[in-house]
Amino acid sequence: MPEENRLDAIATREQRATVDPQGMLDLVLKFPDQCREAVSIPWHYGVGGSEPAETRRIAVTGLGGSAIGGDFLRCLADEYGPIPVMVNRDYHLPHWVNRNTLVIAASYSGNTEETLQAIRDAGLAEAQIAVVTSGGRLAEIAKHAGYAYALVPGGQPPRSATGYMFFPQLNFLAHRSLLRHTFDKDIEETVHVLEQLARRLGPEVPTAQNVAKQLAQALYGKIPVIYGSQGYRGVVAYRWKCQFNENTKIAAFSNVLPEQNHNEILAWVQANKQAQNWAVVFLRDPQERSENPRILRRVEVTQELVGRVAGVYEVYAEGESLLARLFSLVYIADFVSVYLAYLYGVCPTEISYIDHLKEELTKLG
Ligand code: F6R
């Protein structure tokens, strides 16, 4: 069957049963609802931990699909926050973490060993601690130690639960006046934009009208390189890369301008000797001209140079608020990576190598 028809023959759940037995696309389609639900997830404010102190910085600690929510938070804090947010993806927290640091431990399963070690570090540093998880050991630790925690619904792959993992963090910061912005309208807009995207990119929309299916086809057999045009698009480019890695099981790479213009741009001199099948997706924003007019010229020149050896594609953020624009670009990758998995005939949900690695490490005790 031609690839185009393969993507058009998956409109119903039954038709997708063999290619997507665990229903990743169904989770993707429910993502706008997940975000709406996530906004109302309550925080349980503990009584334990150290004495309240002034919060001067924030460290979100987590890995993979749970860490990316911290990256989104950082993007918002860069725009609206009075204090910095950093994201820690390792066993240990930086040594500057102290009682003036809010540490948010984010692990969907609640059993990721690096995050469990990092929360121990946070305790030793007498940091202010908050936990977002669906359960596991992390929930036990939070309840036992009296840390603030938000319990999110469990039972799905962490990378499909970024709404659950992100919105409680946003609420926590807003509740503690750690973001100088009111997000109610932005959240409404974000969910609305996501719902519109789900209608336009969903499985029943044929390839001829479906840009996610079209991009999946264009990327078939290629090595995707995702470039964010600037700012938060760098974080989103990394999310696209990870979705191609985890959902599609392919190599993919990401970077962001202007940094790319100072080193990686030279990779395109010889890239076609390394492989003939690169494809570059630029993640753009309609507001980038007002953010920085010079970035437009950077994108144009980069596209011209890269376009000599690779197909170049563009995807634009939608919506007005930063939150909506960020989530719209994130959401498009969910569809493209799952459709591309269908074209390769791989199950988007299974992550056998990650599971294997975690099992091997468990054996160490
Ligand atoms: C799996 C996924 C992974 C996990 C990571 C950490 O869907 O996205 O990147 O997020 O292995 O596990 P958690 O999120 O349970 O702490």
mmCIF file of C-alpha atoms in Angstrom, residues 76-323:
data_model
loop_
_atom_site.group_PDB
_atom_site.id
_atom_site.type_symbol
_atom_site.label_atom_id
_atom_site.label_comp_id
_atom_site.label_asym_id
_atom_site.label_seq_id
_atom_site.Cartn_x
_atom_site.Cartn_y
_atom_site.Cartn_z
ATOM 1 C CA LEU A 76 7.685 30.806 31.239
ATOM 2 C CA ALA A 77 9.851 31.852 34.181
ATOM 3 C CA ASP A 78 12.366 33.420 31.752
ATOM 4 C CA GLU A 79 9.486 35.555 30.468
ATOM 5 C CA TYR A 80 7.457 36.205 33.622
ATOM 6 C CA GLY A 81 9.383 35.043 36.657
ATOM 7 C CA PRO A 82 11.201 37.164 39.166
ATOM 8 C CA ILE A 83 13.633 34.290 39.894
ATOM 9 C CA PRO A 84 15.459 31.758 37.722
ATOM 10 C CA VAL A 85 14.414 28.181 37.007
ATOM 11 C CA MET A 86 16.964 25.521 36.061
ATOM 12 C CA VAL A 87 16.287 21.929 35.078
ATOM 13 C CA ASN A 88 18.425 19.172 36.569
ATOM 14 C CA ARG A 89 18.603 15.875 34.663
ATOM 15 C CA ASP A 90 21.025 13.980 36.858
ATOM 16 C CA TYR A 91 21.438 12.066 40.115
ATOM 17 C CA HIS A 92 22.798 15.057 41.953
ATOM 18 C CA LEU A 93 21.637 18.623 42.360
ATOM 19 C CA PRO A 94 24.054 21.540 41.927
ATOM 20 C CA HIS A 95 25.862 22.570 45.102
ATOM 21 C CA TRP A 96 24.181 25.970 45.144
ATOM 22 C CA VAL A 97 20.877 24.320 46.126
ATOM 23 C CA ASN A 98 20.077 25.418 49.680
ATOM 24 C CA ARG A 99 17.159 26.464 51.897
ATOM 25 C CA ASN A 100 16.423 29.360 49.522
ATOM 26 C CA THR A 101 15.928 26.959 46.620
ATOM 27 C CA LEU A 102 12.615 25.428 45.664
ATOM 28 C CA VAL A 103 13.280 21.941 44.294
ATOM 29 C CA ILE A 104 10.439 20.396 42.302
ATOM 30 C CA ALA A 105 10.970 16.651 41.878
ATOM 31 C CA ALA A 106 9.037 15.498 38.801
ATOM 32 C CA SER A 107 8.746 11.813 37.982
ATOM 33 C CA TYR A 108 5.629 10.392 36.393
ATOM 34 C CA SER A 109 6.284 6.852 37.608
ATOM 35 C CA GLY A 110 7.743 8.065 40.873
ATOM 36 C CA ASN A 111 10.440 5.405 40.614
ATOM 37 C CA THR A 112 13.184 6.983 38.506
ATOM 38 C CA GLU A 113 16.402 6.428 40.433
ATOM 39 C CA GLU A 114 18.102 9.679 39.462
ATOM 40 C CA THR A 115 15.101 11.702 40.687
ATOM 41 C CA LEU A 116 14.949 9.703 43.919
ATOM 42 C CA GLN A 117 18.621 10.426 44.556
ATOM 43 C CA ALA A 118 18.145 14.119 43.728
ATOM 44 C CA ILE A 119 15.291 14.509 46.211
ATOM 45 C CA ARG A 120 17.572 13.026 48.878
ATOM 46 C CA ASP A 121 20.121 15.725 47.979
ATOM 47 C CA ALA A 122 17.371 18.341 48.239
ATOM 48 C CA GLY A 123 16.458 17.087 51.712
ATOM 49 C CA LEU A 124 20.086 17.206 52.851
ATOM 50 C CA ALA A 125 20.409 20.755 51.495
ATOM 51 C CA GLU A 126 17.258 21.714 53.476
ATOM 52 C CA ALA A 127 15.686 22.950 50.245
ATOM 53 C CA GLN A 128 11.978 23.713 49.905
ATOM 54 C CA ILE A 129 10.617 20.582 48.239
ATOM 55 C CA ALA A 130 7.588 19.891 46.053
ATOM 56 C CA VAL A 131 6.778 16.671 44.213
ATOM 57 C CA VAL A 132 4.760 15.938 41.067
ATOM 58 C CA THR A 133 4.165 12.255 40.410
ATOM 59 C CA SER A 134 1.527 9.614 39.776
ATOM 60 C CA GLY A 135 2.751 7.489 42.696
ATOM 61 C CA GLY A 136 5.677 5.117 43.275
ATOM 62 C CA ARG A 137 8.442 5.678 45.767
ATOM 63 C CA LEU A 138 8.422 9.441 45.212
ATOM 64 C CA ALA A 139 4.818 9.747 46.424
ATOM 65 C CA GLU A 140 5.705 7.693 49.509
ATOM 66 C CA ILE A 141 8.695 9.928 50.254
ATOM 67 C CA ALA A 142 6.617 13.103 49.838
ATOM 68 C CA LYS A 143 3.857 11.866 52.146
ATOM 69 C CA HIS A 144 6.272 10.548 54.737
ATOM 70 C CA ALA A 145 8.457 13.670 54.787
ATOM 71 C CA GLY A 146 5.517 16.088 54.628
ATOM 72 C CA TYR A 147 6.587 17.664 51.340
ATOM 73 C CA ALA A 148 4.047 19.454 49.149
ATOM 74 C CA TYR A 149 2.877 17.068 46.444
ATOM 75 C CA ALA A 150 0.500 16.827 43.489
ATOM 76 C CA LEU A 151 -0.707 13.341 42.572
ATOM 77 C CA VAL A 152 -1.483 13.057 38.866
ATOM 78 C CA PRO A 153 -3.452 10.239 37.175
ATOM 79 C CA GLY A 154 -1.157 7.307 36.340
ATOM 80 C CA GLY A 155 -1.122 4.511 33.802
ATOM 81 C CA GLN A 156 0.214 6.086 30.611
ATOM 82 C CA PRO A 157 3.684 6.677 29.141
ATOM 83 C CA PRO A 158 5.327 9.684 30.849
ATOM 84 C CA ARG A 159 5.992 11.438 27.537
ATOM 85 C CA SER A 160 2.238 11.440 26.855
ATOM 86 C CA ALA A 161 1.550 12.974 30.285
ATOM 87 C CA THR A 162 3.324 16.325 29.931
ATOM 88 C CA GLY A 163 0.048 18.167 30.655
ATOM 89 C CA TYR A 164 -0.285 16.321 33.952
ATOM 90 C CA MET A 165 3.361 16.925 34.805
ATOM 91 C CA PHE A 166 3.527 20.593 33.755
ATOM 92 C CA PHE A 167 0.307 22.347 34.833
ATOM 93 C CA PRO A 168 0.584 21.466 38.545
ATOM 94 C CA GLN A 169 4.076 23.025 38.504
ATOM 95 C CA LEU A 170 2.679 26.174 36.895
ATOM 96 C CA ASN A 171 -0.069 26.325 39.535
ATOM 97 C CA PHE A 172 2.408 25.823 42.343
ATOM 98 C CA LEU A 173 4.533 28.751 41.201
ATOM 99 C CA ALA A 174 1.481 30.929 40.568
ATOM 100 C CA HIS A 175 0.089 30.101 44.032
ATOM 101 C CA ARG A 176 3.394 31.213 45.587
ATOM 102 C CA SER A 177 3.541 34.374 43.445
ATOM 103 C CA LEU A 178 6.697 33.112 41.739
ATOM 104 C CA LEU A 179 5.433 34.135 38.305
ATOM 105 C CA ARG A 180 4.368 37.713 37.585
ATOM 106 C CA HIS A 181 1.544 36.817 35.259
ATOM 107 C CA THR A 182 -2.020 35.496 35.458
ATOM 108 C CA PHE A 183 -2.439 32.427 33.308
ATOM 109 C CA ASP A 184 -6.212 31.815 33.336
ATOM 110 C CA LYS A 185 -6.836 33.304 29.894
ATOM 111 C CA ASP A 186 -3.640 31.779 28.473
ATOM 112 C CA ILE A 187 -4.690 28.317 29.654
ATOM 113 C CA GLU A 188 -8.126 28.707 28.056
ATOM 114 C CA GLU A 189 -6.461 29.804 24.829
ATOM 115 C CA THR A 190 -3.965 26.941 24.982
ATOM 116 C CA VAL A 191 -6.628 24.268 25.366
ATOM 117 C CA HIS A 192 -8.634 25.861 22.565
ATOM 118 C CA VAL A 193 -5.610 25.920 20.224
ATOM 119 C CA LEU A 194 -4.828 22.278 21.080
ATOM 120 C CA GLU A 195 -8.435 21.247 20.379
ATOM 121 C CA GLN A 196 -8.303 22.959 17.000
ATOM 122 C CA LEU A 197 -5.023 21.223 16.184
ATOM 123 C CA ALA A 198 -6.468 17.847 17.195
ATOM 124 C CA ARG A 199 -9.323 18.413 14.747
ATOM 125 C CA ARG A 200 -6.955 19.392 11.914
ATOM 126 C CA LEU A 201 -4.243 16.788 12.515
ATOM 127 C CA GLY A 202 -6.333 13.838 13.684
ATOM 128 C CA PRO A 203 -6.321 10.428 11.976
ATOM 129 C CA GLU A 204 -9.586 10.915 10.121
ATOM 130 C CA VAL A 205 -8.251 13.986 8.265
ATOM 131 C CA PRO A 206 -6.771 12.727 4.974
ATOM 132 C CA THR A 207 -3.125 13.359 4.123
ATOM 133 C CA ALA A 208 -4.024 15.898 1.466
ATOM 134 C CA GLN A 209 -5.387 18.211 4.204
ATOM 135 C CA ASN A 210 -3.295 17.007 7.154
ATOM 136 C CA VAL A 211 0.063 18.741 7.606
ATOM 137 C CA ALA A 212 1.185 16.298 10.314
ATOM 138 C CA LYS A 213 0.692 13.340 7.976
ATOM 139 C CA GLN A 214 2.410 15.261 5.172
ATOM 140 C CA LEU A 215 5.414 16.020 7.355
ATOM 141 C CA ALA A 216 5.594 12.410 8.547
ATOM 142 C CA GLN A 217 5.758 11.295 4.930
ATOM 143 C CA ALA A 218 8.404 13.845 4.079
ATOM 144 C CA LEU A 219 10.520 12.623 7.010
ATOM 145 C CA TYR A 220 10.194 8.922 6.206
ATOM 146 C CA GLY A 221 13.653 7.404 5.671
ATOM 147 C CA LYS A 222 15.320 10.668 6.715
ATOM 148 C CA ILE A 223 17.312 11.810 9.741
ATOM 149 C CA PRO A 224 15.288 14.664 11.192
ATOM 150 C CA VAL A 225 17.199 17.690 12.442
ATOM 151 C CA ILE A 226 14.970 20.114 14.297
ATOM 152 C CA TYR A 227 15.980 23.751 14.606
ATOM 153 C CA GLY A 228 14.159 26.158 16.886
ATOM 154 C CA SER A 229 14.320 29.671 15.448
ATOM 155 C CA GLN A 230 15.010 31.187 18.908
ATOM 156 C CA GLY A 231 14.027 31.191 22.573
ATOM 157 C CA TYR A 232 11.457 28.617 23.747
ATOM 158 C CA ARG A 233 11.598 26.942 20.305
ATOM 159 C CA GLY A 234 14.933 25.462 21.402
ATOM 160 C CA VAL A 235 13.218 23.536 24.183
ATOM 161 C CA VAL A 236 10.447 22.475 21.830
ATOM 162 C CA ALA A 237 13.003 21.365 19.219
ATOM 163 C CA TYR A 238 14.494 19.085 21.863
ATOM 164 C CA ARG A 239 11.027 17.705 22.644
ATOM 165 C CA TRP A 240 10.535 16.959 18.902
ATOM 166 C CA LYS A 241 13.866 15.114 18.841
ATOM 167 C CA CYS A 242 12.879 13.059 21.894
ATOM 168 C CA GLN A 243 9.458 12.238 20.447
ATOM 169 C CA PHE A 244 11.136 10.948 17.280
ATOM 170 C CA ASN A 245 13.528 8.924 19.440
ATOM 171 C CA GLU A 246 10.873 7.429 21.729
ATOM 172 C CA ASN A 247 7.729 7.204 19.593
ATOM 173 C CA THR A 248 9.345 6.540 16.217
ATOM 174 C CA LYS A 249 12.545 4.801 17.370
ATOM 175 C CA ILE A 250 14.781 6.819 15.008
ATOM 176 C CA ALA A 251 17.820 9.055 15.378
ATOM 177 C CA ALA A 252 17.007 12.757 15.396
ATOM 178 C CA PHE A 253 18.890 15.879 16.455
ATOM 179 C CA SER A 254 17.983 19.367 17.604
ATOM 180 C CA ASN A 255 19.498 22.781 18.081
ATOM 181 C CA VAL A 256 18.423 26.414 18.352
ATOM 182 C CA LEU A 257 19.369 29.701 16.705
ATOM 183 C CA PRO A 258 21.359 31.845 17.152
ATOM 184 C CA GLU A 259 23.731 29.297 18.781
ATOM 185 C CA GLN A 260 23.488 26.959 15.764
ATOM 186 C CA ASN A 261 24.856 29.785 13.594
ATOM 187 C CA HIS A 262 28.085 29.781 15.578
ATOM 188 C CA ASN A 263 29.100 26.123 15.218
ATOM 189 C CA GLU A 264 26.642 23.540 13.830
ATOM 190 C CA ILE A 265 26.028 25.579 10.684
ATOM 191 C CA LEU A 266 29.417 24.285 9.513
ATOM 192 C CA ALA A 267 28.235 20.688 9.822
ATOM 193 C CA TRP A 268 26.318 21.250 6.590
ATOM 194 C CA VAL A 269 29.546 21.683 4.606
ATOM 195 C CA GLN A 270 30.178 17.943 4.757
ATOM 196 C CA ALA A 271 26.868 16.559 6.040
ATOM 197 C CA ASN A 272 26.054 14.886 2.726
ATOM 198 C CA LYS A 273 29.258 12.839 2.974
ATOM 199 C CA GLN A 274 28.039 11.454 6.289
ATOM 200 C CA ALA A 275 24.518 10.662 5.048
ATOM 201 C CA GLN A 276 22.375 11.567 2.056
ATOM 202 C CA ASN A 277 19.115 11.610 3.901
ATOM 203 C CA TRP A 278 18.878 14.611 6.181
ATOM 204 C CA ALA A 279 15.671 16.549 6.619
ATOM 205 C CA VAL A 280 15.514 19.784 8.572
ATOM 206 C CA VAL A 281 12.437 21.145 10.301
ATOM 207 C CA PHE A 282 12.488 24.767 11.449
ATOM 208 C CA LEU A 283 10.186 25.550 14.369
ATOM 209 C CA ARG A 284 9.067 29.119 13.967
ATOM 210 C CA ASP A 285 6.873 31.651 15.681
ATOM 211 C CA PRO A 286 4.725 34.342 14.090
ATOM 212 C CA GLN A 287 5.958 36.761 16.768
ATOM 213 C CA GLU A 288 9.664 36.185 16.137
ATOM 214 C CA ARG A 289 9.953 39.312 13.997
ATOM 215 C CA SER A 290 8.885 41.519 16.917
ATOM 216 C CA GLU A 291 10.991 39.470 19.367
ATOM 217 C CA ASN A 292 14.092 40.080 17.287
ATOM 218 C CA PRO A 293 14.034 41.233 13.644
ATOM 219 C CA ARG A 294 17.572 39.969 13.067
ATOM 220 C CA ILE A 295 16.480 36.387 13.718
ATOM 221 C CA LEU A 296 14.480 36.372 10.456
ATOM 222 C CA ARG A 297 17.619 36.941 8.409
ATOM 223 C CA ARG A 298 19.436 34.289 10.431
ATOM 224 C CA VAL A 299 16.676 31.779 9.613
ATOM 225 C CA GLU A 300 16.705 32.704 5.903
ATOM 226 C CA VAL A 301 20.471 32.397 5.529
ATOM 227 C CA THR A 302 20.579 29.152 7.529
ATOM 228 C CA GLN A 303 17.787 27.668 5.448
ATOM 229 C CA GLU A 304 19.592 28.584 2.243
ATOM 230 C CA LEU A 305 22.837 26.885 3.396
ATOM 231 C CA VAL A 306 21.152 23.806 4.855
ATOM 232 C CA GLY A 307 18.812 23.553 1.872
ATOM 233 C CA ARG A 308 21.799 22.780 -0.386
ATOM 234 C CA VAL A 309 21.996 19.285 1.090
ATOM 235 C CA ALA A 310 18.715 18.656 2.927
ATOM 236 C CA GLY A 311 14.987 19.081 2.532
ATOM 237 C CA VAL A 312 13.817 22.050 4.619
ATOM 238 C CA TYR A 313 10.388 22.248 6.239
ATOM 239 C CA GLU A 314 8.770 24.815 8.495
ATOM 240 C CA VAL A 315 6.230 24.507 11.284
ATOM 241 C CA TYR A 316 4.724 27.583 12.932
ATOM 242 C CA ALA A 317 3.458 28.008 16.470
ATOM 243 C CA GLU A 318 -0.181 29.009 16.836
ATOM 244 C CA GLY A 319 -1.996 31.258 19.307
ATOM 245 C CA GLU A 320 -1.162 34.535 20.999
ATOM 246 C CA SER A 321 0.077 33.741 24.486
ATOM 247 C CA LEU A 322 3.492 32.225 25.068
ATOM 248 C CA LEU A 323 1.832 29.215 26.710
#
